[in-house]
mmCIF file of C-alpha atoms in Angstrom:
data_model
loop_
_atom_site.group_PDB
_atom_site.id
_atom_site.type_symbol
_atom_site.label_atom_id
_atom_site.label_comp_id
_atom_site.label_asym_id
_atom_site.label_seq_id
_atom_site.Cartn_x
_atom_site.Cartn_y
_atom_site.Cartn_z
ATOM 1 C CA MET A 1 -0.644 -4.306 -1.709
ATOM 2 C CA ARG A 2 1.475 -5.631 -2.000
ATOM 3 C CA GLN A 3 1.555 -5.900 -2.717
ATOM 4 C CA ARG A 4 -1.336 -5.809 -1.655
ATOM 5 C CA SER A 5 -7.299 0.947 -3.811
ATOM 6 C CA LEU A 6 -5.031 8.291 -4.868
ATOM 7 C CA ILE A 7 -3.074 11.551 -6.233
ATOM 8 C CA ALA A 8 -1.259 13.724 -8.804
ATOM 9 C CA ILE A 9 0.661 16.882 -8.934
ATOM 10 C CA THR A 10 0.571 20.246 -10.544
ATOM 11 C CA ALA A 11 3.422 21.524 -12.665
ATOM 12 C CA ALA A 12 4.448 23.730 -9.786
ATOM 13 C CA LEU A 13 4.744 20.759 -7.464
ATOM 14 C CA ALA A 14 6.727 18.859 -10.052
ATOM 15 C CA ALA A 15 9.109 21.763 -10.236
ATOM 16 C CA GLY A 16 9.279 21.691 -6.465
ATOM 17 C CA ALA A 17 10.365 18.067 -6.586
ATOM 18 C CA LEU A 18 13.332 19.089 -8.734
ATOM 19 C CA THR A 19 14.266 21.741 -6.217
ATOM 20 C CA LEU A 20 13.996 19.100 -3.569
ATOM 21 C CA THR A 21 16.506 16.851 -5.247
ATOM 22 C CA ALA A 22 18.925 19.724 -5.602
ATOM 23 C CA CYS A 23 18.454 20.536 -1.939
ATOM 24 C CA GLY A 24 19.300 16.968 -1.003
ATOM 25 C CA SER A 25 22.467 17.052 -3.058
ATOM 26 C CA ARG A 26 23.907 19.777 -0.871
ATOM 27 C CA GLY A 27 24.908 17.207 1.675
ATOM 28 C CA GLY A 28 25.096 18.129 5.336
ATOM 29 C CA GLY A 29 25.409 14.602 6.690
ATOM 30 C CA ASP A 30 22.692 12.783 8.635
ATOM 31 C CA LYS A 31 22.031 16.008 10.506
ATOM 32 C CA GLY A 32 20.165 17.318 7.455
ATOM 33 C CA SER A 33 21.006 20.354 5.414
ATOM 34 C CA ASP A 34 20.444 23.968 6.323
ATOM 35 C CA SER A 35 17.014 24.995 5.045
ATOM 36 C CA GLY A 36 18.134 28.548 4.467
ATOM 37 C CA ASN A 37 16.070 29.983 7.294
ATOM 38 C CA GLY A 38 18.255 28.974 10.192
ATOM 39 C CA GLY A 39 16.639 25.537 10.472
ATOM 40 C CA THR A 40 17.268 22.019 9.254
ATOM 41 C CA THR A 41 15.756 20.385 6.166
ATOM 42 C CA VAL A 42 14.729 16.759 6.544
ATOM 43 C CA VAL A 43 13.780 14.919 3.367
ATOM 44 C CA ILE A 44 11.237 12.113 3.322
ATOM 45 C CA GLY A 45 11.774 9.867 0.330
ATOM 46 C CA VAL A 46 8.775 8.534 -1.573
ATOM 47 C CA ASP A 47 8.938 5.555 -3.904
ATOM 48 C CA ALA A 48 5.889 4.564 -5.959
ATOM 49 C CA PRO A 49 4.785 3.949 -9.555
ATOM 50 C CA LEU A 50 4.304 7.537 -10.717
ATOM 51 C CA THR A 51 3.907 6.509 -14.350
ATOM 52 C CA GLY A 52 2.456 3.452 -16.021
ATOM 53 C CA ASP A 53 -0.586 1.293 -15.303
ATOM 54 C CA LEU A 54 -0.518 1.741 -11.503
ATOM 55 C CA SER A 55 0.151 5.476 -11.461
ATOM 56 C CA ALA A 56 -3.314 6.294 -10.091
ATOM 57 C CA MET A 57 -2.329 4.634 -6.832
ATOM 58 C CA GLY A 58 1.282 5.791 -6.961
ATOM 59 C CA LEU A 59 0.463 9.460 -7.413
ATOM 60 C CA GLY A 60 -1.992 9.198 -4.554
ATOM 61 C CA ILE A 61 0.807 7.909 -2.352
ATOM 62 C CA LYS A 62 3.164 10.688 -3.432
ATOM 63 C CA ASN A 63 0.763 13.556 -2.929
ATOM 64 C CA SER A 64 -0.527 12.329 0.401
ATOM 65 C CA ALA A 65 3.024 12.116 1.738
ATOM 66 C CA ASP A 66 3.635 15.604 0.369
ATOM 67 C CA LEU A 67 0.551 16.854 2.216
ATOM 68 C CA ALA A 68 1.855 15.381 5.477
ATOM 69 C CA ALA A 69 5.181 17.203 5.046
ATOM 70 C CA LYS A 70 3.421 20.482 4.276
ATOM 71 C CA THR A 71 1.097 20.053 7.263
ATOM 72 C CA ALA A 72 4.014 19.411 9.637
ATOM 73 C CA ASN A 73 5.747 22.543 8.351
ATOM 74 C CA LYS A 74 2.616 24.640 8.729
ATOM 75 C CA GLN A 75 2.162 23.447 12.302
ATOM 76 C CA LYS A 76 5.895 23.766 13.055
ATOM 77 C CA PHE A 77 5.450 20.268 14.430
ATOM 78 C CA VAL A 78 9.202 19.770 14.853
ATOM 79 C CA GLU A 79 10.721 23.089 15.874
ATOM 80 C CA GLY A 80 13.586 24.093 13.596
ATOM 81 C CA VAL A 81 12.915 21.333 11.051
ATOM 82 C CA THR A 82 11.439 21.799 7.574
ATOM 83 C CA PHE A 83 10.180 18.632 5.882
ATOM 84 C CA LYS A 84 10.281 18.048 2.123
ATOM 85 C CA ILE A 85 9.739 14.992 -0.026
ATOM 86 C CA GLN A 86 11.885 13.463 -2.727
ATOM 87 C CA ALA A 87 9.638 11.338 -4.922
ATOM 88 C CA LEU A 88 11.015 8.676 -7.275
ATOM 89 C CA ASP A 89 9.193 6.583 -9.871
ATOM 90 C CA ASP A 90 9.658 2.814 -9.642
ATOM 91 C CA GLN A 91 7.179 2.019 -12.483
ATOM 92 C CA ALA A 92 6.148 -0.997 -10.363
ATOM 93 C CA GLN A 93 9.474 -2.651 -11.288
ATOM 94 C CA PRO A 94 11.711 -4.236 -8.608
ATOM 95 C CA SER A 95 14.906 -3.215 -10.413
ATOM 96 C CA SER A 96 13.813 0.431 -10.516
ATOM 97 C CA GLY A 97 12.800 0.280 -6.883
ATOM 98 C CA GLN A 98 16.221 -0.969 -5.879
ATOM 99 C CA GLN A 99 17.920 1.815 -7.846
ATOM 100 C CA ASN A 100 15.638 4.345 -6.162
ATOM 101 C CA ALA A 101 16.507 2.958 -2.736
ATOM 102 C CA VAL A 102 20.191 3.473 -3.517
ATOM 103 C CA LYS A 103 19.456 7.083 -4.590
ATOM 104 C CA LEU A 104 17.539 7.838 -1.422
ATOM 105 C CA VAL A 105 20.263 6.344 0.769
ATOM 106 C CA ALA A 106 22.843 8.496 -1.051
ATOM 107 C CA ASN A 107 20.945 11.670 -0.123
ATOM 108 C CA LYS A 108 22.084 12.261 3.453
ATOM 109 C CA ASP A 109 19.123 14.549 4.120
ATOM 110 C CA VAL A 110 16.720 11.624 3.703
ATOM 111 C CA LEU A 111 15.778 10.296 7.147
ATOM 112 C CA GLY A 112 12.898 8.050 6.094
ATOM 113 C CA ALA A 113 11.117 6.629 3.059
ATOM 114 C CA VAL A 114 7.435 6.124 2.288
ATOM 115 C CA GLY A 115 6.575 3.255 -0.048
ATOM 116 C CA PRO A 116 6.576 1.366 -2.229
ATOM 117 C CA LEU A 117 3.166 0.256 -3.486
ATOM 118 C CA ASN A 118 4.155 -3.247 -4.610
ATOM 119 C CA SER A 119 5.435 -5.994 -2.329
ATOM 120 C CA SER A 120 7.669 -7.349 -5.099
ATOM 121 C CA VAL A 121 9.307 -3.926 -5.389
ATOM 122 C CA SER A 122 9.752 -3.740 -1.635
ATOM 123 C CA GLU A 123 11.623 -7.048 -1.652
ATOM 124 C CA SER A 124 14.299 -5.396 -3.780
ATOM 125 C CA MET A 125 14.577 -2.331 -1.525
ATOM 126 C CA GLN A 126 14.516 -3.635 2.036
ATOM 127 C CA LYS A 127 18.158 -4.667 2.415
ATOM 128 C CA VAL A 128 19.412 -1.435 0.851
ATOM 129 C CA PHE A 129 17.464 0.600 3.383
ATOM 130 C CA ASP A 130 18.303 -1.683 6.297
ATOM 131 C CA ASP A 131 22.049 -1.634 5.597
ATOM 132 C CA ALA A 132 21.875 2.168 5.720
ATOM 133 C CA LYS A 133 19.658 2.135 8.844
ATOM 134 C CA LEU A 134 17.119 4.186 6.868
ATOM 135 C CA VAL A 135 13.560 3.597 8.037
ATOM 136 C CA GLN A 136 10.976 2.506 5.456
ATOM 137 C CA VAL A 137 7.221 2.745 6.035
ATOM 138 C CA SER A 138 4.987 1.301 3.321
ATOM 139 C CA PRO A 139 1.358 2.385 3.056
ATOM 140 C CA ALA A 140 0.434 -0.471 0.759
ATOM 141 C CA ASN A 141 2.627 -3.609 1.016
ATOM 142 C CA THR A 142 0.569 -6.583 2.138
ATOM 143 C CA GLY A 143 2.915 -9.538 1.488
ATOM 144 C CA PRO A 144 3.435 -11.238 4.911
ATOM 145 C CA SER A 145 6.981 -12.416 4.124
ATOM 146 C CA LEU A 146 8.294 -8.841 3.988
ATOM 147 C CA SER A 147 8.058 -8.566 7.741
ATOM 148 C CA GLN A 148 7.613 -12.113 9.019
ATOM 149 C CA GLY A 149 9.946 -14.083 6.738
ATOM 150 C CA PRO A 150 9.415 -16.690 4.006
ATOM 151 C CA ASP A 151 8.188 -19.296 6.517
ATOM 152 C CA TRP A 152 5.675 -16.950 8.162
ATOM 153 C CA ARG A 153 2.933 -19.581 8.105
ATOM 154 C CA THR A 154 4.842 -21.773 10.559
ATOM 155 C CA LYS A 155 7.566 -19.573 12.049
ATOM 156 C CA LYS A 156 7.488 -15.785 12.091
ATOM 157 C CA VAL A 157 10.906 -14.126 12.047
ATOM 158 C CA ARG A 158 11.360 -10.387 11.564
ATOM 159 C CA GLN A 159 13.461 -9.709 8.474
ATOM 160 C CA TYR A 160 14.547 -6.065 8.762
ATOM 161 C CA LYS A 161 14.408 -3.703 11.728
ATOM 162 C CA SER A 162 14.058 -0.737 9.378
ATOM 163 C CA TYR A 163 10.870 -2.028 7.719
ATOM 164 C CA PHE A 164 7.385 -0.945 8.830
ATOM 165 C CA ARG A 165 3.975 -0.669 7.209
ATOM 166 C CA THR A 166 0.640 0.983 7.946
ATOM 167 C CA ALA A 167 -1.368 -1.526 5.853
ATOM 168 C CA THR A 168 -2.347 -4.920 7.206
ATOM 169 C CA THR A 169 -1.126 -8.093 5.493
ATOM 170 C CA ASP A 170 -2.470 -10.717 3.129
ATOM 171 C CA ALA A 171 -2.254 -13.233 5.967
ATOM 172 C CA ILE A 172 -5.426 -11.463 7.081
ATOM 173 C CA GLN A 173 -6.798 -9.986 3.841
ATOM 174 C CA GLY A 174 -7.060 -13.262 1.918
ATOM 175 C CA PRO A 175 -8.888 -15.187 4.655
ATOM 176 C CA PHE A 176 -11.124 -12.167 5.330
ATOM 177 C CA ALA A 177 -12.235 -12.264 1.696
ATOM 178 C CA ALA A 178 -12.838 -16.015 1.888
ATOM 179 C CA GLN A 179 -15.044 -15.613 4.941
ATOM 180 C CA TYR A 180 -17.097 -12.932 3.213
ATOM 181 C CA VAL A 181 -17.467 -14.935 -0.004
ATOM 182 C CA TYR A 182 -18.478 -18.177 1.726
ATOM 183 C CA ASN A 183 -20.419 -16.976 4.766
ATOM 184 C CA MET A 184 -22.056 -13.787 3.505
ATOM 185 C CA ALA A 185 -22.131 -13.938 -0.303
ATOM 186 C CA LYS A 186 -22.983 -17.665 -0.086
ATOM 187 C CA LYS A 187 -20.606 -18.639 -2.894
ATOM 188 C CA THR A 188 -19.278 -22.197 -2.666
ATOM 189 C CA LYS A 189 -17.408 -22.831 -5.957
ATOM 190 C CA VAL A 190 -14.472 -20.574 -6.817
ATOM 191 C CA PHE A 191 -12.081 -20.365 -9.745
ATOM 192 C CA VAL A 192 -8.762 -18.935 -8.494
ATOM 193 C CA ILE A 193 -6.468 -16.907 -10.781
ATOM 194 C CA ASP A 194 -3.266 -15.037 -9.984
ATOM 195 C CA ASP A 195 -0.502 -13.116 -11.778
ATOM 196 C CA LYS A 196 2.391 -15.142 -10.282
ATOM 197 C CA LYS A 197 3.803 -12.060 -8.539
ATOM 198 C CA THR A 198 4.593 -11.828 -4.823
ATOM 199 C CA TYR A 199 1.408 -9.956 -3.988
ATOM 200 C CA GLY A 200 -1.028 -11.755 -6.250
ATOM 201 C CA ALA A 201 0.137 -15.316 -5.657
ATOM 202 C CA GLY A 202 0.393 -14.756 -1.905
ATOM 203 C CA LEU A 203 -3.083 -13.292 -1.681
ATOM 204 C CA ALA A 204 -4.597 -16.079 -3.772
ATOM 205 C CA GLY A 205 -2.877 -18.638 -1.571
ATOM 206 C CA THR A 206 -4.226 -17.318 1.726
ATOM 207 C CA PHE A 207 -7.720 -16.917 0.239
ATOM 208 C CA THR A 208 -7.697 -20.482 -1.087
ATOM 209 C CA ALA A 209 -6.590 -22.037 2.204
ATOM 210 C CA GLU A 210 -9.348 -20.335 4.179
ATOM 211 C CA PHE A 211 -12.024 -20.981 1.533
ATOM 212 C CA LYS A 212 -11.275 -24.710 1.592
ATOM 213 C CA LYS A 213 -11.226 -24.706 5.381
ATOM 214 C CA LEU A 214 -14.715 -23.215 5.415
ATOM 215 C CA GLY A 215 -16.005 -25.956 3.110
ATOM 216 C CA GLY A 216 -15.781 -24.212 -0.236
ATOM 217 C CA LYS A 217 -14.597 -25.953 -3.402
ATOM 218 C CA VAL A 218 -11.891 -24.708 -5.783
ATOM 219 C CA VAL A 219 -13.138 -25.766 -9.221
ATOM 220 C CA GLY A 220 -10.164 -24.425 -11.169
ATOM 221 C CA THR A 221 -6.891 -22.521 -10.942
ATOM 222 C CA GLU A 222 -4.887 -20.531 -13.470
ATOM 223 C CA HIS A 223 -1.817 -18.288 -13.589
ATOM 224 C CA ILE A 224 -1.877 -15.420 -16.057
ATOM 225 C CA ASN A 225 0.848 -13.373 -17.695
ATOM 226 C CA PRO A 226 0.448 -9.806 -16.357
ATOM 227 C CA ASP A 227 2.002 -8.415 -19.548
ATOM 228 C CA THR A 228 -0.935 -9.492 -21.699
ATOM 229 C CA LYS A 229 -4.516 -8.299 -21.868
ATOM 230 C CA ASP A 230 -5.974 -11.279 -23.754
ATOM 231 C CA PHE A 231 -7.563 -13.604 -21.213
ATOM 232 C CA SER A 232 -10.058 -15.293 -23.520
ATOM 233 C CA ALA A 233 -8.636 -18.788 -22.922
ATOM 234 C CA VAL A 234 -8.848 -18.359 -19.154
ATOM 235 C CA ALA A 235 -12.346 -16.908 -19.463
ATOM 236 C CA THR A 236 -13.472 -20.021 -21.357
ATOM 237 C CA LYS A 237 -12.070 -22.266 -18.616
ATOM 238 C CA VAL A 238 -13.948 -20.264 -15.996
ATOM 239 C CA LYS A 239 -17.206 -20.648 -17.943
ATOM 240 C CA LYS A 240 -16.758 -24.422 -18.249
ATOM 241 C CA SER A 241 -15.784 -24.884 -14.588
ATOM 242 C CA GLY A 242 -19.209 -24.083 -13.154
ATOM 243 C CA ALA A 243 -17.698 -21.592 -10.691
ATOM 244 C CA ASP A 244 -20.078 -19.155 -9.012
ATOM 245 C CA ILE A 245 -17.293 -16.632 -8.289
ATOM 246 C CA VAL A 246 -13.728 -15.870 -9.445
ATOM 247 C CA TYR A 247 -10.953 -14.875 -7.068
ATOM 248 C CA TYR A 248 -8.128 -12.897 -8.671
ATOM 249 C CA GLY A 249 -4.802 -12.277 -6.974
ATOM 250 C CA GLY A 250 -3.255 -9.283 -8.713
ATOM 251 C CA GLU A 251 -3.881 -5.680 -9.684
ATOM 252 C CA TYR A 252 -6.454 -3.690 -11.620
ATOM 253 C CA PRO A 253 -4.670 -3.338 -15.012
ATOM 254 C CA GLN A 254 -5.212 -7.082 -15.516
ATOM 255 C CA ALA A 255 -8.248 -7.604 -13.269
ATOM 256 C CA GLY A 256 -10.411 -5.182 -15.243
ATOM 257 C CA PRO A 257 -9.970 -6.803 -18.667
ATOM 258 C CA LEU A 258 -10.132 -10.246 -17.032
ATOM 259 C CA SER A 259 -13.518 -9.489 -15.486
ATOM 260 C CA LYS A 260 -14.816 -8.082 -18.762
ATOM 261 C CA GLN A 261 -13.709 -11.109 -20.777
ATOM 262 C CA ILE A 262 -15.098 -13.603 -18.250
ATOM 263 C CA LYS A 263 -18.523 -11.978 -18.534
ATOM 264 C CA ALA A 264 -18.228 -11.862 -22.335
ATOM 265 C CA ALA A 265 -17.534 -15.596 -22.336
ATOM 266 C CA GLY A 266 -20.907 -16.151 -20.708
ATOM 267 C CA ALA A 267 -19.906 -16.562 -17.072
ATOM 268 C CA LYS A 268 -22.097 -13.923 -15.436
ATOM 269 C CA ILE A 269 -20.420 -14.281 -12.074
ATOM 270 C CA PRO A 270 -18.616 -11.770 -9.850
ATOM 271 C CA LEU A 271 -14.866 -11.365 -9.694
ATOM 272 C CA ILE A 272 -13.346 -10.561 -6.320
ATOM 273 C CA GLY A 273 -9.794 -9.424 -5.621
ATOM 274 C CA GLY A 274 -7.725 -7.633 -3.023
ATOM 275 C CA ASP A 275 -6.744 -4.010 -2.511
ATOM 276 C CA GLY A 276 -4.775 -4.099 -5.755
ATOM 277 C CA ILE A 277 -7.988 -3.894 -7.778
ATOM 278 C CA ASN A 278 -9.769 -1.381 -5.550
ATOM 279 C CA ASP A 279 -9.439 1.596 -7.850
ATOM 280 C CA ALA A 280 -11.823 3.448 -10.154
ATOM 281 C CA LYS A 281 -9.636 2.391 -13.084
ATOM 282 C CA PHE A 282 -10.737 -1.225 -12.548
ATOM 283 C CA ILE A 283 -14.360 -0.269 -13.223
ATOM 284 C CA GLU A 284 -13.351 1.651 -16.340
ATOM 285 C CA LEU A 285 -11.423 -1.346 -17.670
ATOM 286 C CA ALA A 286 -14.027 -3.935 -16.657
ATOM 287 C CA GLY A 287 -16.858 -2.042 -18.322
ATOM 288 C CA PRO A 288 -20.577 -1.838 -17.593
ATOM 289 C CA ASP A 289 -20.896 -5.518 -16.689
ATOM 290 C CA SER A 290 -18.613 -5.056 -13.655
ATOM 291 C CA GLY A 291 -21.567 -4.382 -11.360
ATOM 292 C CA GLY A 292 -21.362 -6.832 -8.477
ATOM 293 C CA ASP A 293 -17.599 -7.330 -8.689
ATOM 294 C CA LEU A 294 -15.919 -7.171 -5.294
ATOM 295 C CA ALA A 295 -12.666 -6.080 -3.688
ATOM 296 C CA THR A 296 -11.247 -6.184 -0.202
ATOM 297 C CA SER A 297 -9.034 -3.407 1.062
ATOM 298 C CA VAL A 298 -7.141 -2.570 4.210
ATOM 299 C CA GLY A 299 -8.816 -0.437 6.852
ATOM 300 C CA THR A 300 -12.104 1.418 6.700
ATOM 301 C CA PRO A 301 -13.046 3.769 3.841
ATOM 302 C CA VAL A 302 -11.403 7.142 4.444
ATOM 303 C CA GLU A 303 -14.681 8.849 3.542
ATOM 304 C CA GLU A 304 -16.408 7.080 6.453
ATOM 305 C CA LEU A 305 -13.835 7.960 9.123
ATOM 306 C CA ASP A 306 -14.234 10.987 11.374
ATOM 307 C CA SER A 307 -10.445 10.831 11.789
ATOM 308 C CA ALA A 308 -10.007 11.437 8.040
ATOM 309 C CA LYS A 309 -12.229 14.485 7.596
ATOM 310 C CA GLN A 310 -9.336 16.930 8.011
ATOM 311 C CA PHE A 311 -7.198 14.933 5.579
ATOM 312 C CA THR A 312 -9.829 14.888 2.849
ATOM 313 C CA ALA A 313 -10.532 18.603 3.297
ATOM 314 C CA ASP A 314 -6.836 19.505 3.275
ATOM 315 C CA TYR A 315 -6.177 17.291 0.271
ATOM 316 C CA LYS A 316 -8.892 19.011 -1.702
ATOM 317 C CA ALA A 317 -7.682 22.445 -0.615
ATOM 318 C CA ALA A 318 -4.114 21.605 -1.667
ATOM 319 C CA GLY A 319 -5.271 21.359 -5.285
ATOM 320 C CA TYR A 320 -3.805 18.002 -6.254
ATOM 321 C CA LYS A 321 -5.112 16.989 -9.657
ATOM 322 C CA GLU A 322 -5.536 13.259 -9.052
ATOM 323 C CA GLU A 323 -7.498 11.466 -6.339
ATOM 324 C CA TYR A 324 -5.734 10.272 -3.207
ATOM 325 C CA SER A 325 -6.822 6.767 -4.237
ATOM 326 C CA ALA A 326 -6.847 3.666 -2.048
ATOM 327 C CA TYR A 327 -3.655 4.372 -0.144
ATOM 328 C CA GLY A 328 -3.843 8.142 0.377
ATOM 329 C CA GLY A 329 -4.720 7.963 4.051
ATOM 330 C CA TYR A 330 -2.148 5.240 4.685
ATOM 331 C CA SER A 331 0.520 7.229 2.845
ATOM 332 C CA TYR A 332 -0.203 10.320 4.924
ATOM 333 C CA ASP A 333 0.026 8.208 8.077
ATOM 334 C CA SER A 334 3.273 6.582 6.887
ATOM 335 C CA ALA A 335 4.865 9.984 6.330
ATOM 336 C CA TRP A 336 3.482 11.265 9.624
ATOM 337 C CA ALA A 337 4.972 8.254 11.437
ATOM 338 C CA ILE A 338 8.388 9.299 10.104
ATOM 339 C CA ILE A 339 7.708 12.880 11.225
ATOM 340 C CA GLU A 340 6.745 11.644 14.701
ATOM 341 C CA ALA A 341 9.952 9.590 14.897
ATOM 342 C CA VAL A 342 12.039 12.599 13.836
ATOM 343 C CA LYS A 343 10.342 14.697 16.521
ATOM 344 C CA LYS A 344 11.174 12.095 19.176
ATOM 345 C CA VAL A 345 14.823 12.013 18.117
ATOM 346 C CA VAL A 346 15.080 15.826 18.048
ATOM 347 C CA ASP A 347 13.390 16.183 21.427
ATOM 348 C CA ASP A 348 15.693 13.574 22.963
ATOM 349 C CA ASN A 349 18.778 15.348 21.607
ATOM 350 C CA GLY A 350 18.235 18.839 22.949
ATOM 351 C CA GLY A 351 16.309 20.195 19.966
ATOM 352 C CA LYS A 352 18.608 19.092 17.139
ATOM 353 C CA LEU A 353 19.317 16.004 15.075
ATOM 354 C CA PRO A 354 22.201 13.767 16.216
ATOM 355 C CA SER A 355 24.963 12.616 13.898
ATOM 356 C CA ASP A 356 23.411 9.115 13.786
ATOM 357 C CA ALA A 357 19.929 10.454 13.043
ATOM 358 C CA ARG A 358 18.952 7.646 10.651
ATOM 359 C CA ALA A 359 19.631 4.914 13.182
ATOM 360 C CA LYS A 360 17.888 6.859 15.924
ATOM 361 C CA VAL A 361 14.812 7.515 13.750
ATOM 362 C CA THR A 362 14.592 3.805 12.865
ATOM 363 C CA GLU A 363 14.843 2.924 16.549
ATOM 364 C CA ALA A 364 12.186 5.485 17.503
ATOM 365 C CA MET A 365 9.748 4.194 14.896
ATOM 366 C CA GLN A 366 9.121 0.997 16.843
ATOM 367 C CA ASN A 367 7.380 2.954 19.600
ATOM 368 C CA VAL A 368 5.587 5.520 17.440
ATOM 369 C CA SER A 369 1.890 5.695 18.293
ATOM 370 C CA PHE A 370 -0.623 8.343 17.270
ATOM 371 C CA ASP A 371 -4.188 8.885 16.119
ATOM 372 C CA GLY A 372 -3.873 9.073 12.346
ATOM 373 C CA VAL A 373 -6.055 9.539 9.302
ATOM 374 C CA THR A 374 -6.796 5.800 9.189
ATOM 375 C CA GLY A 375 -7.232 5.351 12.936
ATOM 376 C CA LYS A 376 -4.727 4.387 15.593
ATOM 377 C CA VAL A 377 -1.252 4.037 14.078
ATOM 378 C CA SER A 378 1.299 1.839 15.836
ATOM 379 C CA PHE A 379 3.445 -1.176 15.030
ATOM 380 C CA ASP A 380 3.869 -4.688 16.434
ATOM 381 C CA GLU A 381 7.086 -6.616 16.994
ATOM 382 C CA PHE A 382 7.404 -7.325 13.257
ATOM 383 C CA GLY A 383 6.881 -3.725 12.179
ATOM 384 C CA ASP A 384 3.356 -4.586 10.999
ATOM 385 C CA ALA A 385 0.360 -2.322 11.541
ATOM 386 C CA THR A 386 -1.622 -3.065 14.678
ATOM 387 C CA ASN A 387 -4.785 -1.878 12.885
ATOM 388 C CA LYS A 388 -6.300 -5.067 11.411
ATOM 389 C CA GLN A 389 -9.542 -3.595 10.082
ATOM 390 C CA LEU A 390 -10.602 -4.519 6.528
ATOM 391 C CA THR A 391 -13.470 -3.639 4.196
ATOM 392 C CA VAL A 392 -15.296 -5.340 1.334
ATOM 393 C CA TYR A 393 -16.314 -3.105 -1.571
ATOM 394 C CA ALA A 394 -18.755 -3.832 -4.385
ATOM 395 C CA VAL A 395 -19.174 -2.142 -7.754
ATOM 396 C CA LYS A 396 -22.561 -0.408 -7.703
ATOM 397 C CA ASN A 397 -23.771 2.127 -10.246
ATOM 398 C CA GLY A 398 -20.296 2.499 -11.701
ATOM 399 C CA ALA A 399 -18.439 3.107 -8.430
ATOM 400 C CA TRP A 400 -16.933 1.196 -5.526
ATOM 401 C CA GLU A 401 -19.198 1.142 -2.484
ATOM 402 C CA SER A 402 -18.330 -0.347 0.898
ATOM 403 C CA VAL A 403 -20.629 -3.231 1.815
ATOM 404 C CA HIS A 404 -18.947 -4.811 4.840
ATOM 405 C CA SER A 405 -16.260 -3.888 7.375
ATOM 406 C CA GLY A 406 -14.719 -5.992 10.079
ATOM 407 C CA THR A 407 -11.703 -7.991 11.189
ATOM 408 C CA PHE A 408 -10.620 -11.509 10.273
ATOM 409 C CA THR A 409 -11.655 -14.053 12.850
ATOM 410 C CA GLY A 410 -9.403 -17.072 12.628
#
């Protein structure tokens, strides 16, 4: 999700995060610090919105990465290495994300970073990480330009060798939604709205192009201010347009009220968006008339995957207060990809980390491949996920329910 729809922490875990930061401050160079038990501590940074409107998703990312670190330690997956996380709150703000990237780079024990949630935040972090040769694996970014460059529609050029993601991109998600809306939902007239941000505008753009290609008609467009919750003027335009569906490029804090106000204006038509609205909070904000609203999201529902059964059981057993949310499985897999890369580097260096561990871990990430929570995890030449599966969800009886899974055919 960005830019491009789970988890919170107990007070004890929060206290643990403080200990973590102190641990990182001990130094020890790229070799990691002594864990106190004769081994090496490797810190995995986590950046996500841990407070604010998107915290439901951000806390899910944090806790799922924490679970991966704990699981690796329990299994002694990398002999002599203890994994911990250092989680930082970006509040979904690019400036905060950049500051957090600088903090993580400054902690020499950090050998990889999971996150962020938002593509716009990632744009501010990528160069900081890349200059430090610190690998970044996002579980949620879907903006194509992050990996394939600003001209990705005509010429794909990898931007940063340190950037990877386990979520597929909006180059696929937008068109996938358009195919579902036109071919399966039989909607032919769409009103397209976005929040002008990297994720939302990009997603709306790829949806629109495919919808027109299929023969659909765009009967109106609008850009909204994501800092407001009054969409009555836009709702009136939607009603007058004759649209039989609304496509919204953005996230649930705005999508929920937008859907509610469109219905209140008399347009009893579904709203569909991307993974940024696929959260229970959307339904709460949209109200009882949200039945029939739709969302696409990357991958297949974790609850439907045999590969995710252990994750969901372990997550529940760990006692996290919040849900793992839309990106829990992808966050776990992002952290585990870093753990796999660390293992490769340690194994290749006689059982210990080399002095240039960050560069070596970044290099190893390109060839990481394993069976993860979300399915097969590996990366293409741009650092993008090779798993291109997507799912359409519908609001039914006050909850998101998967109604269609597949891949974009274009």
